[in-house]
Structure formats: C-alpha cells, structure tokens
Amino acid sequence: GAVVSQHPSWVICKSGTSVKIECRSLDFQATTMFWYRQFPKQSLMLMATSNEGSKATYEQGVEKDKFLINHASLTLSTLTVTSAHPEDSSFYICSALTGTGDHEQYFGPGTRLTVT
Amino acid sequence: LAKTTQPISMDSYEGQEVNITCSHNNIATNDYITWYQQFPSQGPRFIIQGYKTKVTNEVASLFIPADRKSSTLSLPRVSLSDTAVYYCLVGKRRALTFGSGTRLQVQP
C-alpha cells in the first residue's frame, strides 16, 4: 500500500526559531499533498493544500508567511513554521493523493512540534 | 464541503459488534464516504471506503443506504486495541473536513 512518511516525528524548538517538517510519499508520486494541524483532544484542521510545482493554497486564518509550504517534487512537500511561538505547538499531519483515480488519502504519522 | 455528524463517544466491551453511524445530508453525487481510525499521536489510518450499498473488508463493513445521506461503520467483535477515534469523511480527491469524530472506548 501507499506509504507516507514525515520527518521529524517530534521536534522541540525555542520560540522565535524556524522548524521544517518533511512529508514524503515513499512508493508513489503525489500530485497533491495536504497539511493538517491537530491540537490535543481536537480534530484535524486543514491548513493548506500543496500542489507540486505551484503555490500552496491556504485555508482561511492560516498565515501563509508563517507556515511556508514547498512542494518541489512529486514525492516531497515541506512545511516550515517560521518564528515559532508556543501557540504553534501542535501535531502536524500531512496526507497525499496518488496520481491515479484512487480516492483514498494516505496520511503520514504526524510530527509533534513543541515550542518552548 | 459536506458536513458530517457522528456521536461524540461510544462505549463497548470486548467481543461485541460496534456500529457507528454518520450523517452527511449534503453529500455530493461524486463524493465517496471514507472512514479513518486515529490513535493518540498518530496519523489517521484508512479503514474502509464506499460509494453506495455495502462494502466489506477484513476489518470492517460499511453500510450506505440508497439516499447516501448516512453511513454506518460496523466493527465486528471489537478488542481493546480498537479503542480510538473514528472519523467519517465525505469527499473525492480533495481536502477533507474532519468532524469531531467518535471516540470509541472498548472495555474488557
């Protein structure tokens, strides 16, 4: 089956620094990837849609200059949290769509970000 | 985007069958219905997907009535390891809107 990985699985950074999270489709090409954020005891909330070779589309309320998304290849999308603050601490999850007519989204294992 | 409504939580005992119903009154003609399972600090895991009638795989069954305005996920003989949050989503090859999900607690 299709596998999506994320790196790192967890990261701790200091307030004001930037951190990059990678999302990779390991055995398929992903034309579209999605980034979600999940706070404790809450559901996943879509942050942005990432299409290979084009600019990401951000959901309302998500600052595009703070959450930089790059989808430079068909197997890699990155999310960079710039000038992180403690309120950015969350569980970040990516998902990917295959290039076929498959309707299923494949989710990564998530990245736990803690900003101190 | 079609909105889904599920029970917030359910309790069951090991060995019982669990049925979780989801309503999606505004489902579009091309939308598929997909159920995911999520354990704490993990990404959602695909359980089953269907368009209409009944779909069965090795872990669950999905029942979809003719009007497709609801669906029921059936988990046969649950075990403690089935304790998780279950999400019902509708859509087709686009970003998914996650509802609150159903928190299933399986007791011994």
PDB file of C-alpha atoms in Angstrom:
ATOM      1  CA  GLY A   1       0.000   0.000   0.000  1.00  0.00           C
ATOM      2  CA  ALA A   2       0.919   3.643  -0.340  1.00  0.00           C
ATOM      3  CA  VAL A   3       3.131   4.928   2.445  1.00  0.00           C
ATOM      4  CA  VAL A   4       3.649   8.490   3.591  1.00  0.00           C
ATOM      5  CA  SER A   5       6.422   9.390   5.977  1.00  0.00           C
ATOM      6  CA  GLN A   6       7.110  12.507   7.997  1.00  0.00           C
ATOM      7  CA  HIS A   7      10.332  13.782   9.440  1.00  0.00           C
ATOM      8  CA  PRO A   8      10.990  14.502  12.177  1.00  0.00           C
ATOM      9  CA  SER A   9       8.432  12.597  14.235  1.00  0.00           C
ATOM     10  CA  TRP A  10       8.871  15.101  17.015  1.00  0.00           C
ATOM     11  CA  VAL A  11      10.786  18.325  17.436  1.00  0.00           C
ATOM     12  CA  ILE A  12      11.374  20.825  20.200  1.00  0.00           C
ATOM     13  CA  CYS A  13      12.439  24.315  19.282  1.00  0.00           C
ATOM     14  CA  LYS A  14      12.859  27.625  21.004  1.00  0.00           C
ATOM     15  CA  SER A  15      10.469  30.482  20.499  1.00  0.00           C
ATOM     16  CA  GLY A  16      11.476  32.647  17.560  1.00  0.00           C
ATOM     17  CA  THR A  17      13.243  29.940  15.614  1.00  0.00           C
ATOM     18  CA  SER A  18      12.050  28.163  12.487  1.00  0.00           C
ATOM     19  CA  VAL A  19      11.469  24.472  12.008  1.00  0.00           C
ATOM     20  CA  LYS A  20      10.967  22.444   8.850  1.00  0.00           C
ATOM     21  CA  ILE A  21       8.787  19.347   8.621  1.00  0.00           C
ATOM     22  CA  GLU A  22       9.107  16.999   5.674  1.00  0.00           C
ATOM     23  CA  CYS A  23       6.353  14.874   4.162  1.00  0.00           C
ATOM     24  CA  ARG A  24       7.364  12.181   1.716  1.00  0.00           C
ATOM     25  CA  SER A  25       5.402   9.732  -0.378  1.00  0.00           C
ATOM     26  CA  LEU A  26       7.629   6.665  -0.333  1.00  0.00           C
ATOM     27  CA  ASP A  27       6.228   4.443  -3.047  1.00  0.00           C
ATOM     28  CA  PHE A  28       4.067   6.676  -5.179  1.00  0.00           C
ATOM     29  CA  GLN A  29       4.027  10.092  -6.725  1.00  0.00           C
ATOM     30  CA  ALA A  30       1.814  12.606  -5.013  1.00  0.00           C
ATOM     31  CA  THR A  31       0.498  15.401  -7.160  1.00  0.00           C
ATOM     32  CA  THR A  32      -1.344  16.855  -4.208  1.00  0.00           C
ATOM     33  CA  MET A  33      -0.491  16.894  -0.540  1.00  0.00           C
ATOM     34  CA  PHE A  34      -2.383  18.360   2.368  1.00  0.00           C
ATOM     35  CA  TRP A  35      -1.203  19.717   5.686  1.00  0.00           C
ATOM     36  CA  TYR A  36      -3.338  19.426   8.785  1.00  0.00           C
ATOM     37  CA  ARG A  37      -2.872  20.569  12.355  1.00  0.00           C
ATOM     38  CA  GLN A  38      -4.323  18.885  15.396  1.00  0.00           C
ATOM     39  CA  PHE A  39      -4.413  20.289  18.908  1.00  0.00           C
ATOM     40  CA  PRO A  40      -4.850  17.956  21.892  1.00  0.00           C
ATOM     41  CA  LYS A  41      -8.270  16.334  22.128  1.00  0.00           C
ATOM     42  CA  GLN A  42      -9.370  18.097  18.952  1.00  0.00           C
ATOM     43  CA  SER A  43      -9.967  17.047  15.385  1.00  0.00           C
ATOM     44  CA  LEU A  44      -7.664  17.622  12.437  1.00  0.00           C
ATOM     45  CA  MET A  45      -7.906  21.018  10.835  1.00  0.00           C
ATOM     46  CA  LEU A  46      -6.805  21.605   7.275  1.00  0.00           C
ATOM     47  CA  MET A  47      -4.082  24.213   6.945  1.00  0.00           C
ATOM     48  CA  ALA A  48      -3.220  24.149   3.279  1.00  0.00           C
ATOM     49  CA  THR A  49      -3.266  22.251   0.028  1.00  0.00           C
ATOM     50  CA  SER A  50       0.047  21.732  -1.684  1.00  0.00           C
ATOM     51  CA  ASN A  51       0.275  21.017  -5.395  1.00  0.00           C
ATOM     52  CA  GLU A  52       3.548  20.026  -6.993  1.00  0.00           C
ATOM     53  CA  GLY A  53       5.145  22.887  -8.837  1.00  0.00           C
ATOM     54  CA  SER A  54       2.690  25.544  -7.771  1.00  0.00           C
ATOM     55  CA  LYS A  55       1.944  27.737  -4.786  1.00  0.00           C
ATOM     56  CA  ALA A  56       0.090  26.251  -1.888  1.00  0.00           C
ATOM     57  CA  THR A  57      -3.491  27.193  -1.165  1.00  0.00           C
ATOM     58  CA  TYR A  58      -4.027  28.189   2.443  1.00  0.00           C
ATOM     59  CA  GLU A  59      -7.210  27.893   4.456  1.00  0.00           C
ATOM     60  CA  GLN A  60      -8.760  30.980   5.922  1.00  0.00           C
ATOM     61  CA  GLY A  61      -6.983  32.066   9.054  1.00  0.00           C
ATOM     62  CA  VAL A  62      -3.724  30.307   8.265  1.00  0.00           C
ATOM     63  CA  GLU A  63      -0.851  32.742   7.772  1.00  0.00           C
ATOM     64  CA  LYS A  64       0.990  31.842   4.605  1.00  0.00           C
ATOM     65  CA  ASP A  65       4.051  33.818   5.625  1.00  0.00           C
ATOM     66  CA  LYS A  66       4.279  31.923   8.876  1.00  0.00           C
ATOM     67  CA  PHE A  67       3.626  28.467   7.528  1.00  0.00           C
ATOM     68  CA  LEU A  68       5.720  28.143   4.391  1.00  0.00           C
ATOM     69  CA  ILE A  69       4.868  25.204   2.191  1.00  0.00           C
ATOM     70  CA  ASN A  70       7.018  23.927  -0.637  1.00  0.00           C
ATOM     71  CA  HIS A  71       6.092  21.038  -2.919  1.00  0.00           C
ATOM     72  CA  ALA A  72       9.101  20.934  -5.184  1.00  0.00           C
ATOM     73  CA  SER A  73       8.830  17.312  -6.261  1.00  0.00           C
ATOM     74  CA  LEU A  74       6.192  14.642  -6.660  1.00  0.00           C
ATOM     75  CA  THR A  75       7.392  12.884  -3.529  1.00  0.00           C
ATOM     76  CA  LEU A  76       8.210  15.693  -1.127  1.00  0.00           C
ATOM     77  CA  SER A  77       6.356  18.555   0.480  1.00  0.00           C
ATOM     78  CA  THR A  78       7.789  20.621   3.305  1.00  0.00           C
ATOM     79  CA  LEU A  79       6.130  22.780   5.931  1.00  0.00           C
ATOM     80  CA  THR A  80       8.293  25.405   7.582  1.00  0.00           C
ATOM     81  CA  VAL A  81       6.999  27.056  10.714  1.00  0.00           C
ATOM     82  CA  THR A  82       8.760  30.411  10.839  1.00  0.00           C
ATOM     83  CA  SER A  83       9.352  32.386  14.006  1.00  0.00           C
ATOM     84  CA  ALA A  84       7.633  29.723  16.028  1.00  0.00           C
ATOM     85  CA  HIS A  85       5.739  30.607  19.185  1.00  0.00           C
ATOM     86  CA  PRO A  86       4.422  28.374  21.946  1.00  0.00           C
ATOM     87  CA  GLU A  87       0.907  28.589  20.482  1.00  0.00           C
ATOM     88  CA  ASP A  88       2.251  26.872  17.361  1.00  0.00           C
ATOM     89  CA  SER A  89       2.889  23.773  19.427  1.00  0.00           C
ATOM     90  CA  SER A  90       0.707  21.121  17.869  1.00  0.00           C
ATOM     91  CA  PHE A  91       0.593  17.842  15.988  1.00  0.00           C
ATOM     92  CA  TYR A  92       1.161  18.398  12.278  1.00  0.00           C
ATOM     93  CA  ILE A  93      -0.051  15.751   9.861  1.00  0.00           C
ATOM     94  CA  CYS A  94       0.327  15.557   6.108  1.00  0.00           C
ATOM     95  CA  SER A  95      -1.591  13.477   3.623  1.00  0.00           C
ATOM     96  CA  ALA A  96      -1.127  12.720  -0.031  1.00  0.00           C
ATOM     97  CA  LEU A  97      -3.211  11.845  -3.034  1.00  0.00           C
ATOM     98  CA  THR A  98      -1.885   9.463  -5.643  1.00  0.00           C
ATOM     99  CA  GLY A  99      -1.809  10.433  -9.260  1.00  0.00           C
ATOM    100  CA  THR A 100      -4.336   7.796 -10.190  1.00  0.00           C
ATOM    101  CA  GLY A 101      -8.097   7.809  -9.803  1.00  0.00           C
ATOM    102  CA  ASP A 102      -7.664   6.474  -6.282  1.00  0.00           C
ATOM    103  CA  HIS A 103      -9.991   8.298  -3.917  1.00  0.00           C
ATOM    104  CA  GLU A 104      -8.083   7.486  -0.795  1.00  0.00           C
ATOM    105  CA  GLN A 105      -5.844   9.930   1.008  1.00  0.00           C
ATOM    106  CA  TYR A 106      -2.764   8.467   2.618  1.00  0.00           C
ATOM    107  CA  PHE A 107      -1.768  10.073   5.889  1.00  0.00           C
ATOM    108  CA  GLY A 108       1.642  10.446   7.410  1.00  0.00           C
ATOM    109  CA  PRO A 109       2.357   9.506  11.025  1.00  0.00           C
ATOM    110  CA  GLY A 110       2.443  13.116  12.159  1.00  0.00           C
ATOM    111  CA  THR A 111       5.039  15.420  13.674  1.00  0.00           C
ATOM    112  CA  ARG A 112       4.783  16.668  17.233  1.00  0.00           C
ATOM    113  CA  LEU A 113       6.083  20.234  17.498  1.00  0.00           C
ATOM    114  CA  THR A 114       6.770  21.753  20.879  1.00  0.00           C
ATOM    115  CA  VAL A 115       7.863  25.367  21.047  1.00  0.00           C
ATOM    116  CA  THR A 116       9.429  26.430  24.323  1.00  0.00           C
TER     117      THR A 116
ATOM    118  CA  LEU B   1     -17.974  20.627   1.580  1.00  0.00           C
ATOM    119  CA  ALA B   2     -20.341  18.065   3.004  1.00  0.00           C
ATOM    120  CA  LYS B   3     -20.582  18.220   6.772  1.00  0.00           C
ATOM    121  CA  THR B   4     -20.696  15.046   8.791  1.00  0.00           C
ATOM    122  CA  THR B   5     -22.288  14.363  12.148  1.00  0.00           C
ATOM    123  CA  GLN B   6     -21.278  11.481  14.380  1.00  0.00           C
ATOM    124  CA  PRO B   7     -21.817  10.575  18.018  1.00  0.00           C
ATOM    125  CA  ILE B   8     -19.114  12.111  20.168  1.00  0.00           C
ATOM    126  CA  SER B   9     -18.368   8.923  22.037  1.00  0.00           C
ATOM    127  CA  MET B  10     -19.357   5.294  22.354  1.00  0.00           C
ATOM    128  CA  ASP B  11     -18.551   2.572  24.837  1.00  0.00           C
ATOM    129  CA  SER B  12     -18.400  -1.127  24.173  1.00  0.00           C
ATOM    130  CA  TYR B  13     -16.999  -4.356  25.546  1.00  0.00           C
ATOM    131  CA  GLU B  14     -14.556  -6.739  24.016  1.00  0.00           C
ATOM    132  CA  GLY B  15     -16.139  -9.179  21.596  1.00  0.00           C
ATOM    133  CA  GLN B  16     -19.144  -7.026  20.825  1.00  0.00           C
ATOM    134  CA  GLU B  17     -20.084  -5.601  17.451  1.00  0.00           C
ATOM    135  CA  VAL B  18     -19.931  -1.830  17.263  1.00  0.00           C
ATOM    136  CA  ASN B  19     -21.909   0.248  14.798  1.00  0.00           C
ATOM    137  CA  ILE B  20     -21.076   3.906  14.357  1.00  0.00           C
ATOM    138  CA  THR B  21     -23.482   5.935  12.259  1.00  0.00           C
ATOM    139  CA  CYS B  22     -22.572   9.114  10.459  1.00  0.00           C
ATOM    140  CA  SER B  23     -24.968  11.523   8.799  1.00  0.00           C
ATOM    141  CA  HIS B  24     -23.946  13.505   5.737  1.00  0.00           C
ATOM    142  CA  ASN B  25     -27.096  15.075   4.371  1.00  0.00           C
ATOM    143  CA  ASN B  26     -25.321  17.276   1.848  1.00  0.00           C
ATOM    144  CA  ILE B  27     -23.192  14.628   0.230  1.00  0.00           C
ATOM    145  CA  ALA B  28     -22.447  15.372  -3.412  1.00  0.00           C
ATOM    146  CA  THR B  29     -23.039  12.960  -6.255  1.00  0.00           C
ATOM    147  CA  ASN B  30     -19.349  12.298  -6.776  1.00  0.00           C
ATOM    148  CA  ASP B  31     -18.397  12.066  -3.109  1.00  0.00           C
ATOM    149  CA  TYR B  32     -17.102   8.880  -1.613  1.00  0.00           C
ATOM    150  CA  ILE B  33     -17.514   8.019   2.066  1.00  0.00           C
ATOM    151  CA  THR B  34     -14.361   7.126   3.915  1.00  0.00           C
ATOM    152  CA  TRP B  35     -13.760   6.103   7.494  1.00  0.00           C
ATOM    153  CA  TYR B  36     -10.478   6.603   9.287  1.00  0.00           C
ATOM    154  CA  GLN B  37      -9.186   5.430  12.637  1.00  0.00           C
ATOM    155  CA  GLN B  38      -6.833   7.518  14.720  1.00  0.00           C
ATOM    156  CA  PHE B  39      -4.844   6.546  17.771  1.00  0.00           C
ATOM    157  CA  PRO B  40      -3.287   9.230  20.006  1.00  0.00           C
ATOM    158  CA  SER B  41      -0.248  10.906  18.464  1.00  0.00           C
ATOM    159  CA  GLN B  42      -0.623   9.029  15.188  1.00  0.00           C
ATOM    160  CA  GLY B  43      -1.905   9.961  11.766  1.00  0.00           C
ATOM    161  CA  PRO B  44      -5.337   8.739  10.674  1.00  0.00           C
ATOM    162  CA  ARG B  45      -5.412   5.226   9.313  1.00  0.00           C
ATOM    163  CA  PHE B  46      -7.723   4.220   6.463  1.00  0.00           C
ATOM    164  CA  ILE B  47     -10.384   1.713   7.458  1.00  0.00           C
ATOM    165  CA  ILE B  48     -12.865   1.481   4.632  1.00  0.00           C
ATOM    166  CA  GLN B  49     -14.350   3.437   1.764  1.00  0.00           C
ATOM    167  CA  GLY B  50     -17.560   3.147  -0.204  1.00  0.00           C
ATOM    168  CA  TYR B  51     -19.903   4.887  -2.561  1.00  0.00           C
ATOM    169  CA  LYS B  52     -23.177   3.025  -2.116  1.00  0.00           C
ATOM    170  CA  THR B  53     -24.704  -0.168  -0.731  1.00  0.00           C
ATOM    171  CA  LYS B  54     -22.341  -2.300   1.308  1.00  0.00           C
ATOM    172  CA  VAL B  55     -18.604  -2.666   1.391  1.00  0.00           C
ATOM    173  CA  THR B  56     -16.718  -5.199   3.462  1.00  0.00           C
ATOM    174  CA  ASN B  57     -13.040  -5.724   4.049  1.00  0.00           C
ATOM    175  CA  GLU B  58     -11.022  -7.696   6.547  1.00  0.00           C
ATOM    176  CA  VAL B  59     -11.546  -5.231   9.389  1.00  0.00           C
ATOM    177  CA  ALA B  60     -14.951  -3.605   8.914  1.00  0.00           C
ATOM    178  CA  SER B  61     -18.143  -3.254   6.952  1.00  0.00           C
ATOM    179  CA  LEU B  62     -19.662  -0.079   5.641  1.00  0.00           C
ATOM    180  CA  PHE B  63     -23.375   0.206   5.062  1.00  0.00           C
ATOM    181  CA  ILE B  64     -24.684   3.012   2.875  1.00  0.00           C
ATOM    182  CA  PRO B  65     -28.411   3.425   2.225  1.00  0.00           C
ATOM    183  CA  ALA B  66     -29.759   4.301  -1.175  1.00  0.00           C
ATOM    184  CA  ASP B  67     -30.078   8.020  -0.418  1.00  0.00           C
ATOM    185  CA  ARG B  68     -26.440   8.103   0.789  1.00  0.00           C
ATOM    186  CA  LYS B  69     -27.306  10.653   3.442  1.00  0.00           C
ATOM    187  CA  SER B  70     -25.838   8.475   6.140  1.00  0.00           C
ATOM    188  CA  SER B  71     -23.464   5.590   6.560  1.00  0.00           C
ATOM    189  CA  THR B  72     -22.727   3.052   9.265  1.00  0.00           C
ATOM    190  CA  LEU B  73     -19.347   1.651  10.095  1.00  0.00           C
ATOM    191  CA  SER B  74     -19.594  -1.824  11.609  1.00  0.00           C
ATOM    192  CA  LEU B  75     -16.704  -3.249  13.587  1.00  0.00           C
ATOM    193  CA  PRO B  76     -17.204  -6.935  14.368  1.00  0.00           C
ATOM    194  CA  ARG B  77     -16.015  -8.303  17.688  1.00  0.00           C
ATOM    195  CA  VAL B  78     -14.038  -5.316  18.902  1.00  0.00           C
ATOM    196  CA  SER B  79     -10.973  -5.695  21.066  1.00  0.00           C
ATOM    197  CA  LEU B  80      -9.210  -3.330  23.433  1.00  0.00           C
ATOM    198  CA  SER B  81      -6.923  -2.270  20.603  1.00  0.00           C
ATOM    199  CA  ASP B  82      -9.896  -0.835  18.746  1.00  0.00           C
ATOM    200  CA  THR B  83     -10.109   1.957  21.309  1.00  0.00           C
ATOM    201  CA  ALA B  84      -9.553   5.017  19.136  1.00  0.00           C
ATOM    202  CA  VAL B  85     -11.250   7.936  17.445  1.00  0.00           C
ATOM    203  CA  TYR B  86     -13.154   7.115  14.283  1.00  0.00           C
ATOM    204  CA  TYR B  87     -13.760   9.747  11.633  1.00  0.00           C
ATOM    205  CA  CYS B  88     -16.327   9.669   8.881  1.00  0.00           C
ATOM    206  CA  LEU B  89     -15.485  11.862   5.898  1.00  0.00           C
ATOM    207  CA  VAL B  90     -17.004  12.530   2.533  1.00  0.00           C
ATOM    208  CA  GLY B  91     -15.193  13.827  -0.480  1.00  0.00           C
ATOM    209  CA  LYS B  92     -13.346  12.935  -3.604  1.00  0.00           C
ATOM    210  CA  ARG B  93      -9.727  13.684  -4.217  1.00  0.00           C
ATOM    211  CA  ARG B  94      -9.767  16.929  -2.294  1.00  0.00           C
ATOM    212  CA  ALA B  95      -9.013  18.251   1.137  1.00  0.00           C
ATOM    213  CA  LEU B  96     -11.085  16.595   3.814  1.00  0.00           C
ATOM    214  CA  THR B  97     -13.081  18.326   6.507  1.00  0.00           C
ATOM    215  CA  PHE B  98     -12.719  16.388   9.700  1.00  0.00           C
ATOM    216  CA  GLY B  99     -15.616  16.469  12.101  1.00  0.00           C
ATOM    217  CA  SER B 100     -15.282  15.751  15.771  1.00  0.00           C
ATOM    218  CA  GLY B 101     -15.116  12.022  15.216  1.00  0.00           C
ATOM    219  CA  THR B 102     -16.411   9.295  17.519  1.00  0.00           C
ATOM    220  CA  ARG B 103     -14.280   8.316  20.466  1.00  0.00           C
ATOM    221  CA  LEU B 104     -14.762   4.567  20.943  1.00  0.00           C
ATOM    222  CA  GLN B 105     -13.775   3.121  24.276  1.00  0.00           C
ATOM    223  CA  VAL B 106     -13.626  -0.654  24.469  1.00  0.00           C
ATOM    224  CA  GLN B 107     -13.733  -2.133  27.943  1.00  0.00           C
ATOM    225  CA  PRO B 108     -12.504  -5.603  28.927  1.00  0.00           C
TER     226      PRO B 108
END
